PDB file of C-alpha atoms in Angstrom:
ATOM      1  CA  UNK A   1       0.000   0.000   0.000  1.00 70.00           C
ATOM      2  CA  UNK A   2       1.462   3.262  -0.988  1.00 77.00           C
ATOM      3  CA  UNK A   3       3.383   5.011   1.633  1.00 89.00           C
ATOM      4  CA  UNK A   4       2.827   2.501   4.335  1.00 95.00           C
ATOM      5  CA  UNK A   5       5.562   1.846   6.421  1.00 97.00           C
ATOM      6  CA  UNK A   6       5.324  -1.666   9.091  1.00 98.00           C
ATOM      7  CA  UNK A   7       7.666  -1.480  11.546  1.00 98.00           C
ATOM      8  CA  UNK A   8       8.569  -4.985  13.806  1.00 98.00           C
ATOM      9  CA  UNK A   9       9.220  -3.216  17.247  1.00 97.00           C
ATOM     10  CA  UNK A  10       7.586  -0.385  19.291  1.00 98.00           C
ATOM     11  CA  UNK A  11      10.781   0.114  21.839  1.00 97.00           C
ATOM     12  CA  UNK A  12      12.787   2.965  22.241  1.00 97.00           C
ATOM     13  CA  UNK A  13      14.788   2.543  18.989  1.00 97.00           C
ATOM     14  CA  UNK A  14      12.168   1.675  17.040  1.00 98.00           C
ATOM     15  CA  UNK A  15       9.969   4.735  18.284  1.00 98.00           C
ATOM     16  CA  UNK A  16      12.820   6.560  17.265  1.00 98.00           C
ATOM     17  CA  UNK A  17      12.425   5.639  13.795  1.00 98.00           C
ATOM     18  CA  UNK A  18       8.516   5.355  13.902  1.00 98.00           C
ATOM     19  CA  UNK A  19       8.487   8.996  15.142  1.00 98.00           C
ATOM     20  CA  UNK A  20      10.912  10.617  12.192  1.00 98.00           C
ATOM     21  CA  UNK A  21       9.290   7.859   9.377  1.00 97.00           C
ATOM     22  CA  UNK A  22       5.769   9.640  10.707  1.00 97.00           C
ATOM     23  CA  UNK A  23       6.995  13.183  10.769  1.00 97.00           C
ATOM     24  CA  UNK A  24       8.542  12.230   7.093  1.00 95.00           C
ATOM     25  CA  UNK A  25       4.784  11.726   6.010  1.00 94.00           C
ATOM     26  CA  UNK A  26       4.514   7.908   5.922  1.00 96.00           C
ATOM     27  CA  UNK A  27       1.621   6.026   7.216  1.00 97.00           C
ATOM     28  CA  UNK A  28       3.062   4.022  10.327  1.00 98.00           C
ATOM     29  CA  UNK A  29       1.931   0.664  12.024  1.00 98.00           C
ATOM     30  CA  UNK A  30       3.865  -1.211  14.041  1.00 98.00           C
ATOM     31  CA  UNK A  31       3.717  -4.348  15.512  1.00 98.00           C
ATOM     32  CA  UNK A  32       4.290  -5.558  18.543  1.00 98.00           C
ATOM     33  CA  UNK A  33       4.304  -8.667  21.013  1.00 97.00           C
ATOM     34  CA  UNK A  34       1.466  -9.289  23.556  1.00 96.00           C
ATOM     35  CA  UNK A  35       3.733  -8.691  26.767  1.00 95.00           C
ATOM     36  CA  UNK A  36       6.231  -5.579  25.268  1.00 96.00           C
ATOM     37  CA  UNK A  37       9.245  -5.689  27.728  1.00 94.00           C
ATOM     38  CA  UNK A  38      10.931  -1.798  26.851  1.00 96.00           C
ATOM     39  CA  UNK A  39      12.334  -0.385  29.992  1.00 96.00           C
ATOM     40  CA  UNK A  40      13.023   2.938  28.372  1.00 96.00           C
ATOM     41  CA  UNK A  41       8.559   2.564  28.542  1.00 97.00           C
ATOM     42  CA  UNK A  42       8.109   6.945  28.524  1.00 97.00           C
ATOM     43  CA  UNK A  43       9.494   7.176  24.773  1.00 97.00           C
ATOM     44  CA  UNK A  44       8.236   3.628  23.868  1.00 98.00           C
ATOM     45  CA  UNK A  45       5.282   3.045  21.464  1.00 98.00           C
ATOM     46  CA  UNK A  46       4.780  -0.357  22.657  1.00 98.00           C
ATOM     47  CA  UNK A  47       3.347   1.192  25.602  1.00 98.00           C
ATOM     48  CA  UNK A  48      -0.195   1.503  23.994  1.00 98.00           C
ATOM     49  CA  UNK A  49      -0.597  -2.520  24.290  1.00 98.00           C
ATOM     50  CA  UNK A  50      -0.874  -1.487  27.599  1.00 97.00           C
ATOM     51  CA  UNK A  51      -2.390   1.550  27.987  1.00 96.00           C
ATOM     52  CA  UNK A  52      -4.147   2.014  24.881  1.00 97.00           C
ATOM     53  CA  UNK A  53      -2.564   5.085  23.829  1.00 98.00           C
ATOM     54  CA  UNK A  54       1.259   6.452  24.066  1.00 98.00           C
ATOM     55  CA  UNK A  55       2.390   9.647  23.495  1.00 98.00           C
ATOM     56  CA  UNK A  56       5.880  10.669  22.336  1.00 97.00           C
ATOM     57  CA  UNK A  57       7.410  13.980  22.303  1.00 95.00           C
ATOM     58  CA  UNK A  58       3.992  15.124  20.352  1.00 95.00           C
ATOM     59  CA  UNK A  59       3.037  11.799  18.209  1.00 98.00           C
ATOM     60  CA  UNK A  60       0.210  10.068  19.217  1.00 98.00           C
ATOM     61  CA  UNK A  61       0.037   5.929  18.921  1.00 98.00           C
ATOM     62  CA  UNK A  62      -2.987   3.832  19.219  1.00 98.00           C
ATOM     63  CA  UNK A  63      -3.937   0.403  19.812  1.00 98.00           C
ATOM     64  CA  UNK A  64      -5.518  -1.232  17.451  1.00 98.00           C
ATOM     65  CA  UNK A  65      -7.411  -4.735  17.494  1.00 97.00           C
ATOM     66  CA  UNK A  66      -7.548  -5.466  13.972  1.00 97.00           C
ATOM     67  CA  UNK A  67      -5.770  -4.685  10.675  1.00 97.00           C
ATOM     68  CA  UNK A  68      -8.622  -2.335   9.224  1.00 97.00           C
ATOM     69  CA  UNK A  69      -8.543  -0.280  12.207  1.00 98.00           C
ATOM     70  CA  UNK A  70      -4.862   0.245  12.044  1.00 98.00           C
ATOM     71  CA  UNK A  71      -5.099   1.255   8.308  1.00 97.00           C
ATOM     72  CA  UNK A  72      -7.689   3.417   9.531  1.00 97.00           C
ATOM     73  CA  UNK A  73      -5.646   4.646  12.595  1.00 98.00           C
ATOM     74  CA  UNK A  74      -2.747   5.062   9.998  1.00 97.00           C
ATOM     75  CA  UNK A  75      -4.202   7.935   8.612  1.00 96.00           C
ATOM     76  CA  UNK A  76      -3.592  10.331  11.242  1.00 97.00           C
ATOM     77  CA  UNK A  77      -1.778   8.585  13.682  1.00 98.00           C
ATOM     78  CA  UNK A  78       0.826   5.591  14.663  1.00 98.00           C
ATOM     79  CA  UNK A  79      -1.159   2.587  14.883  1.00 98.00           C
ATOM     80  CA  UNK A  80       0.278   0.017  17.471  1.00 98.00           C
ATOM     81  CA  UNK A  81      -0.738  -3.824  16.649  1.00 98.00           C
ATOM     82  CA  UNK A  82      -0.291  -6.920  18.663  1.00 98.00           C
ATOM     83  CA  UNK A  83       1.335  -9.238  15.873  1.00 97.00           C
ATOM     84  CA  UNK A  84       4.438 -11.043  16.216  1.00 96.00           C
ATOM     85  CA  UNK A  85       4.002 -13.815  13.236  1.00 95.00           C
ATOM     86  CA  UNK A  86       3.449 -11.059  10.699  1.00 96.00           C
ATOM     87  CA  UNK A  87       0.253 -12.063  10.024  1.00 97.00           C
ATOM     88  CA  UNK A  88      -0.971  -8.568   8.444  1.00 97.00           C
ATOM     89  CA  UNK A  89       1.069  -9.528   5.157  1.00 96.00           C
ATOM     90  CA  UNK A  90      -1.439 -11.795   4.640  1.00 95.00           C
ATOM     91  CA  UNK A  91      -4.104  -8.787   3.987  1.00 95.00           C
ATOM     92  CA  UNK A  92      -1.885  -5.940   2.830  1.00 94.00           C
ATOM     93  CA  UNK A  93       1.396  -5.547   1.495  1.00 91.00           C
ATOM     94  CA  UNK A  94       3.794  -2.332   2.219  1.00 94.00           C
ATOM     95  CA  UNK A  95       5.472  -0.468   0.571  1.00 93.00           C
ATOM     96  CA  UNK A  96       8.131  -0.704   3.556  1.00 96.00           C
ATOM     97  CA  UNK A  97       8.944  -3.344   6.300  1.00 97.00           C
ATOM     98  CA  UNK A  98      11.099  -2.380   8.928  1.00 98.00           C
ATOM     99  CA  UNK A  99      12.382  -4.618  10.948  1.00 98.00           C
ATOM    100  CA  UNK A 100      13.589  -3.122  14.465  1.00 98.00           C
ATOM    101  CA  UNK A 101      13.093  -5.669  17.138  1.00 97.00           C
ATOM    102  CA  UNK A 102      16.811  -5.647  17.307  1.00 95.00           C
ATOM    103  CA  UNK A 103      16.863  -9.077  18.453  1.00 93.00           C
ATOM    104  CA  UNK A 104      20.802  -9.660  17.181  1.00 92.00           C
ATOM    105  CA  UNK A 105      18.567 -12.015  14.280  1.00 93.00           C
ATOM    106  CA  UNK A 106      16.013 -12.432  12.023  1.00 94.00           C
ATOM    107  CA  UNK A 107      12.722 -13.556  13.399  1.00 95.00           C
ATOM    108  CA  UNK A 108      11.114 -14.328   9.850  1.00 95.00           C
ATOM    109  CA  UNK A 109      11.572 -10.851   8.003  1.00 97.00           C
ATOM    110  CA  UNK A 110      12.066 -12.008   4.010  1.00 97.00           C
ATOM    111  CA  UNK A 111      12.788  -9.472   1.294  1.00 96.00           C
ATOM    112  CA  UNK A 112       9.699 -10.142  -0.541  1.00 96.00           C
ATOM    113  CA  UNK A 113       7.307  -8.685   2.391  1.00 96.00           C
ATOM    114  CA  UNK A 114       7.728  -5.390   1.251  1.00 95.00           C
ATOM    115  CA  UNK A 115       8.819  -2.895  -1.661  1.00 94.00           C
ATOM    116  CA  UNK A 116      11.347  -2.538   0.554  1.00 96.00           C
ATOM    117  CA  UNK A 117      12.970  -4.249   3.714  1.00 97.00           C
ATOM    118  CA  UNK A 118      15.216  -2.986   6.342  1.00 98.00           C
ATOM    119  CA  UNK A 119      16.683  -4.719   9.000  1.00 97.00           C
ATOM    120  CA  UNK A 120      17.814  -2.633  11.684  1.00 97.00           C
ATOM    121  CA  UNK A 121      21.125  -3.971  13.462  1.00 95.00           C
ATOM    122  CA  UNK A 122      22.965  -7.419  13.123  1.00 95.00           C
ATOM    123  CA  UNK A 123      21.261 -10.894  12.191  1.00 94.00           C
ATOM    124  CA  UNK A 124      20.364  -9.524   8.586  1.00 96.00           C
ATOM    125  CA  UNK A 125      22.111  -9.877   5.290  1.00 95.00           C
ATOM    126  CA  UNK A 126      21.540  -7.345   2.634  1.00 96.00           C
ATOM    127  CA  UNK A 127      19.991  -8.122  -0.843  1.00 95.00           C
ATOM    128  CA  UNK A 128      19.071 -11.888   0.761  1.00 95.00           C
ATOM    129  CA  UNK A 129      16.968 -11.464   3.675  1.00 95.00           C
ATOM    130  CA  UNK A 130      16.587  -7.370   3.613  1.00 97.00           C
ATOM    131  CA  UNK A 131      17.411  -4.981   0.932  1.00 97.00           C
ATOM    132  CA  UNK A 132      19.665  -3.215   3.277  1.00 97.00           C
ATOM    133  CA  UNK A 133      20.685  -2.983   7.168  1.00 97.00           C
ATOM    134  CA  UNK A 134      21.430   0.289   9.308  1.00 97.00           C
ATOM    135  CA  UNK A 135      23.978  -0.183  11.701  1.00 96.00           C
ATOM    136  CA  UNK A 136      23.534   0.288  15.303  1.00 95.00           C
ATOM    137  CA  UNK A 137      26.636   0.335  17.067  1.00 92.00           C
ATOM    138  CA  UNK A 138      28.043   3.559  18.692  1.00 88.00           C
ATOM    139  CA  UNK A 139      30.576   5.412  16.654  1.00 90.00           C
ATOM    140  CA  UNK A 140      31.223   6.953  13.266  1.00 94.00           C
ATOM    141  CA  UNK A 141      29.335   4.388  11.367  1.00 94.00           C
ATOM    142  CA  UNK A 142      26.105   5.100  13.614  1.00 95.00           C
ATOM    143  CA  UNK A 143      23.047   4.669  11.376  1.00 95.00           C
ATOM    144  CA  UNK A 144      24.512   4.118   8.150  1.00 96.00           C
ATOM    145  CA  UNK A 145      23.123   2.689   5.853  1.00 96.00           C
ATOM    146  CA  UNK A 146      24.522  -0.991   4.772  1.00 95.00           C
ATOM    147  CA  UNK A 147      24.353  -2.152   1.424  1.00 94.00           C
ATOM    148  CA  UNK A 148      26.419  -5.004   1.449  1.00 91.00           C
ATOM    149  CA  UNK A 149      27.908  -5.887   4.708  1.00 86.00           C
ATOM    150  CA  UNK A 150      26.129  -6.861   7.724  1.00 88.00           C
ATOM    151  CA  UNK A 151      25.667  -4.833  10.895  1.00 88.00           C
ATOM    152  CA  UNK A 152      28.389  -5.390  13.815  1.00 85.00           C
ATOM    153  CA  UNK A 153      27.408  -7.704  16.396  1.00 83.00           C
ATOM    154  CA  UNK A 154      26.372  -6.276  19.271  1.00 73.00           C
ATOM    155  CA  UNK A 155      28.725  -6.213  22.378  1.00 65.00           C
ATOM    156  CA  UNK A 156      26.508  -5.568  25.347  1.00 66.00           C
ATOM    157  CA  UNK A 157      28.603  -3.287  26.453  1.00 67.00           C
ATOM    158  CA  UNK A 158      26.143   0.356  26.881  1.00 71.00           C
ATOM    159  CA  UNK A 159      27.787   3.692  25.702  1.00 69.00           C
ATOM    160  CA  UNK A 160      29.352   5.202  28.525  1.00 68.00           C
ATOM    161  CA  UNK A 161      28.418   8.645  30.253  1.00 72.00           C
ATOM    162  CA  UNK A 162      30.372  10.303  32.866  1.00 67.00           C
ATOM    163  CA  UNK A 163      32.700   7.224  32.686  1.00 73.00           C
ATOM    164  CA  UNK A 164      29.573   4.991  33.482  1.00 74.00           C
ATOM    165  CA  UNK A 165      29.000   1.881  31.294  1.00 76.00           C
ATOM    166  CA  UNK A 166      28.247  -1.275  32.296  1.00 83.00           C
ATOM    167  CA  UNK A 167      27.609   0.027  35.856  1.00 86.00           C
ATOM    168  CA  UNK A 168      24.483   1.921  33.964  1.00 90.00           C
ATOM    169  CA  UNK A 169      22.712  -1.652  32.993  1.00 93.00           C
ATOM    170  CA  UNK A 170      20.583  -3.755  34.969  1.00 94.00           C
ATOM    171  CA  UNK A 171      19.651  -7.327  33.803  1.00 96.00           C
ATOM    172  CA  UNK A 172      17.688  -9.328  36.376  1.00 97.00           C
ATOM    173  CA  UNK A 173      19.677 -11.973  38.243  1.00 96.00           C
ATOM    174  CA  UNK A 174      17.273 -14.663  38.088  1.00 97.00           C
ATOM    175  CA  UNK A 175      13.458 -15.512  36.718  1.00 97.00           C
ATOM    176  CA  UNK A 176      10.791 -14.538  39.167  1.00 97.00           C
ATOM    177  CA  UNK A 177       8.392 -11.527  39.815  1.00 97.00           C
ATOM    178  CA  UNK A 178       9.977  -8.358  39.945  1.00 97.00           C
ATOM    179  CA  UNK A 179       8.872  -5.010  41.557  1.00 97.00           C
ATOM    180  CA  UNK A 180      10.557  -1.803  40.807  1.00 95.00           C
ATOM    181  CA  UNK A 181      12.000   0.202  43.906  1.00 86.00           C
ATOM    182  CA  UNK A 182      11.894   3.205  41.757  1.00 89.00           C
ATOM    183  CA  UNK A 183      10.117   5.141  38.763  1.00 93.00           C
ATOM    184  CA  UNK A 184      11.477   6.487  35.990  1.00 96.00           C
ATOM    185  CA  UNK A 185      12.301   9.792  36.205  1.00 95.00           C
ATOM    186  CA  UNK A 186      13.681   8.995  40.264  1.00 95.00           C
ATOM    187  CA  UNK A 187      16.803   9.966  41.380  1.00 95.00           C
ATOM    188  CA  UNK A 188      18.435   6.579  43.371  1.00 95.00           C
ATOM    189  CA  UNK A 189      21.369   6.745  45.812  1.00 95.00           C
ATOM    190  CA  UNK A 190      23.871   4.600  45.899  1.00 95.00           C
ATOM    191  CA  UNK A 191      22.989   1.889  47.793  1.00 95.00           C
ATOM    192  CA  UNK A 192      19.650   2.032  47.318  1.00 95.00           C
ATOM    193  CA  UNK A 193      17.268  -0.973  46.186  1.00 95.00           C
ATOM    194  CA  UNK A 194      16.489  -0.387  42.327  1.00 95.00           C
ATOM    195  CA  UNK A 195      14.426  -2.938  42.447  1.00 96.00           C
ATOM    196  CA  UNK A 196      13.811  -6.989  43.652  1.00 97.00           C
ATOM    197  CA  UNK A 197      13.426 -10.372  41.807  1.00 97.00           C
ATOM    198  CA  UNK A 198      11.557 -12.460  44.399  1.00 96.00           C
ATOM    199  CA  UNK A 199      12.647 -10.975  47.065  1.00 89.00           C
ATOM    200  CA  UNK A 200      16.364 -10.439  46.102  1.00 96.00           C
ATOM    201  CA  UNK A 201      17.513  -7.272  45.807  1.00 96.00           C
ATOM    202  CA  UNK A 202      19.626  -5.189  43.407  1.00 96.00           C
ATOM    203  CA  UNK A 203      20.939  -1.863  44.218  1.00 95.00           C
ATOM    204  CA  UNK A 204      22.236   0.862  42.508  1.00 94.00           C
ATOM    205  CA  UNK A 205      25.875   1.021  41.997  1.00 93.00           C
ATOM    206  CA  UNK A 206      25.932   5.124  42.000  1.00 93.00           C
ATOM    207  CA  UNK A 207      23.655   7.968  42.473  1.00 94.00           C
ATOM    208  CA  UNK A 208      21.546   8.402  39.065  1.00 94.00           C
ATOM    209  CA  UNK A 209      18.609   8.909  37.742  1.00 94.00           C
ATOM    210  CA  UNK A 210      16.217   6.566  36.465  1.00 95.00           C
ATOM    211  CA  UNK A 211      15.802   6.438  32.703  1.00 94.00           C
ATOM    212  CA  UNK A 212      14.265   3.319  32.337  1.00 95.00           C
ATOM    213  CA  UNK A 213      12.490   0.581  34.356  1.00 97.00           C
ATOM    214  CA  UNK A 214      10.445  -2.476  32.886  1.00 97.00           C
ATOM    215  CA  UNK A 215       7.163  -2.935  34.385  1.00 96.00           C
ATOM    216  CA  UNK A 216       6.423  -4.768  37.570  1.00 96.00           C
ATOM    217  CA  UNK A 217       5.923  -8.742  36.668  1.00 96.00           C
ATOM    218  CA  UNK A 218       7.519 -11.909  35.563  1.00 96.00           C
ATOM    219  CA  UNK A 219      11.410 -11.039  33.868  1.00 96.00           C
ATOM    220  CA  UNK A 220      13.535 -14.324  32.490  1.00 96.00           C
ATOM    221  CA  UNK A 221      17.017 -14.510  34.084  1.00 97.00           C
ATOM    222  CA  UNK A 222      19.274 -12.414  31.886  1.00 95.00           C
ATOM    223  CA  UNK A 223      16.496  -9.891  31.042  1.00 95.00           C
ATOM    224  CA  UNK A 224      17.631  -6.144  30.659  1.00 95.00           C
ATOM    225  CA  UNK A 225      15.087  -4.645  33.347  1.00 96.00           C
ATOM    226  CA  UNK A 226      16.526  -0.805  34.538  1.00 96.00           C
ATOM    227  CA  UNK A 227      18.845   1.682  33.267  1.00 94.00           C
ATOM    228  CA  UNK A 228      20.668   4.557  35.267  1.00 94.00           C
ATOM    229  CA  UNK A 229      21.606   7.506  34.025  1.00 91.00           C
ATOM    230  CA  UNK A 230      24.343   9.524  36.184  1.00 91.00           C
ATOM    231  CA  UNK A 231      23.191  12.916  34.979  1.00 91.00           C
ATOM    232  CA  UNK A 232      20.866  13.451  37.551  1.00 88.00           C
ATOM    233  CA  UNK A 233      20.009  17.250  36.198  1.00 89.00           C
ATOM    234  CA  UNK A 234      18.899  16.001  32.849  1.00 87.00           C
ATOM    235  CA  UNK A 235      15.015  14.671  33.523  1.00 92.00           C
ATOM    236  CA  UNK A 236      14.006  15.604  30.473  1.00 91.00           C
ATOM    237  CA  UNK A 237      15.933  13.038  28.709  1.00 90.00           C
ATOM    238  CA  UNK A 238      13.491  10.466  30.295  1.00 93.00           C
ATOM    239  CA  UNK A 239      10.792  11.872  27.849  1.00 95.00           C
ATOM    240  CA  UNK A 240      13.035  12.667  24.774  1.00 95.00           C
ATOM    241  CA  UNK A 241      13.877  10.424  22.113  1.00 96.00           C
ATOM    242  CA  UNK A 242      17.928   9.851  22.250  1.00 94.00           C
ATOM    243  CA  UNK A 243      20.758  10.815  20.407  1.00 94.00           C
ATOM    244  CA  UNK A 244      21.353   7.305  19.131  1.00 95.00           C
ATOM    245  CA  UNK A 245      17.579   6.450  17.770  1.00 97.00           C
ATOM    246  CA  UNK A 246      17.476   9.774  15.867  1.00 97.00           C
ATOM    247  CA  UNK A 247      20.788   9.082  14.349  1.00 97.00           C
ATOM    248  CA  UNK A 248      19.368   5.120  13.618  1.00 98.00           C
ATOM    249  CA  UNK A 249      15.809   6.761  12.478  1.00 98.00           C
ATOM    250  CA  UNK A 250      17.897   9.258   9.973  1.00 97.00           C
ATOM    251  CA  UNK A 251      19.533   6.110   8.319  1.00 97.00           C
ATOM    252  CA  UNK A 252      16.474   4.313   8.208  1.00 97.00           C
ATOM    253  CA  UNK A 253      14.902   7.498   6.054  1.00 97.00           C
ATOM    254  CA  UNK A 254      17.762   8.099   4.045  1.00 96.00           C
ATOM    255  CA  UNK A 255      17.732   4.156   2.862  1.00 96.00           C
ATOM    256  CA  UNK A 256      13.699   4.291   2.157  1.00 96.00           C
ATOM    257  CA  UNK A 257      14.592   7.194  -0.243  1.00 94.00           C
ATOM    258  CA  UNK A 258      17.596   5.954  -1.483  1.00 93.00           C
ATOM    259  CA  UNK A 259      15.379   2.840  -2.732  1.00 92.00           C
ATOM    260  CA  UNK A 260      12.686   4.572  -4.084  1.00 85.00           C
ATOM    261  CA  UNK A 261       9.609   4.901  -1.187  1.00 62.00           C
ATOM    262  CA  UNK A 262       9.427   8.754  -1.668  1.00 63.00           C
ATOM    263  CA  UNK A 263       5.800   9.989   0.015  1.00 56.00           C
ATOM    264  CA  UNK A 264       4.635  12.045  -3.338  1.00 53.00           C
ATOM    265  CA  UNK A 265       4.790   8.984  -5.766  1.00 46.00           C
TER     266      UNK A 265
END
């Protein structure tokens, strides 16, 4: 369907791209799992599975419980759709399929879903399973477009800020029911309890601010659950897209026109 873009992921870096792909004039849906697990949740889409309705910066998404009201929610805003097998291909076909899960592999995008296909971040191979990749690892090559190379793996390693890397990350030490100590947007001391995992507790390593927290539930051992940021001045971040899904949403746009999906065709 002429300038409709599907996006796989509704997290932070996918918003990222969702928000500049809808400001660039393209009809968005995105699709998303039953359960989203984003911890950066204030400049998440998938947060309207929950809530019914997310607000970034000022672009509105919507959930939507079937593919004619997404194409109808398309119109004017993002619509957000619980669909993890792809199944909307079956009904419509896009002119765009962008895949930013940014699992570190494919989970079923092909190169014939779309007029065009984009895999955001390693586990994609240009012209076999996506037309092209944008790479996602910090540094000069930020959000450029691939067109014949793959993405880097990722390291797990965070970016650092004030000399704060790892230390930033929290992964939950076990599988259980956890329940956040703090909300984003908190300042936490160090020392203080970030949040437990059946009881046990995990504490923050220096005093921060809270930039992202996964809801209260079930997390797998392993699971990315909170992230700290040491610039405790800078609450505003919590709300604002960052630096390095703008720069990842700018290659994403610059490959769509590159192939061909200009909005006035």
């Amino acid at each position: 369907m002429k300038n409709l873009v599907i996006v796989r992921g509704a997290g932070d870096i996918a918003s990222g791209i969702i928000y500049k792909l809808y400001k660039s004039g393209f009809k968005i849906i995105c699709l998303e799992i039953e359960q989203p697990t984003a911890i950066r949740r204030t400049v998440s889409f998938s947060e309207a599975i929950y809530s019914g309705k997310m607000v970034i910066e000022d672009v509105e998404a919507i959930r939507c419980d079937t593919v004619l009201e997404a194409l109808k929610v398309s119109e004017s805003k993002v619509a957000v759709l619980v669909d993890e097998k792809l199944e909307i291909l079956q009904k419509i076909k896009p002119t765009v399929l962008v895949d930013a899960i940014l699992a570190k592999k494919n989970l079923g995008t092909k190169i014939n879903m779309a007029n065009i296909v984009i895999g955001v971040g390693p586990g994609f191979t240009p012209k076999e399973d996506v037309d092209i990749c944008i790479e996602t690892a910090r540094g000069h090559n930020l959000g450029k477009v691939l067109t014949a190379k793959k993405a880097k793996i990722n390291t797990g390693i965070p970016g650092k800020i004030s000399n704060y890397g790892v230390e930033r990350v929290f992964h939950s030490p076990l599988s259980g029911n956890l329940v956040s100590g703090k909300k984003i947007g908190e300042i936490v001391k160090k020392g203080e309890v970030l949040f437990t995992v059946d009881n046990l507790e995990t504490t923050a390593l220096f005093e921060g601010l809270i930039r992202g927290m996964i809801r209260d539930g079930f997390v797998k051992k392993g699971l990315k659950v909170a992230d700290v940021d040491p610039r405790v001045d800078e609450i505003d971040n919590c709300y604002k897209i960052s630096d390095k899904a703008r720069n990842i949403a700018g290659g994403v746009l610059e490959g769509i026109l590159n192939l061909g999906g200009f909005i006035n065709e």
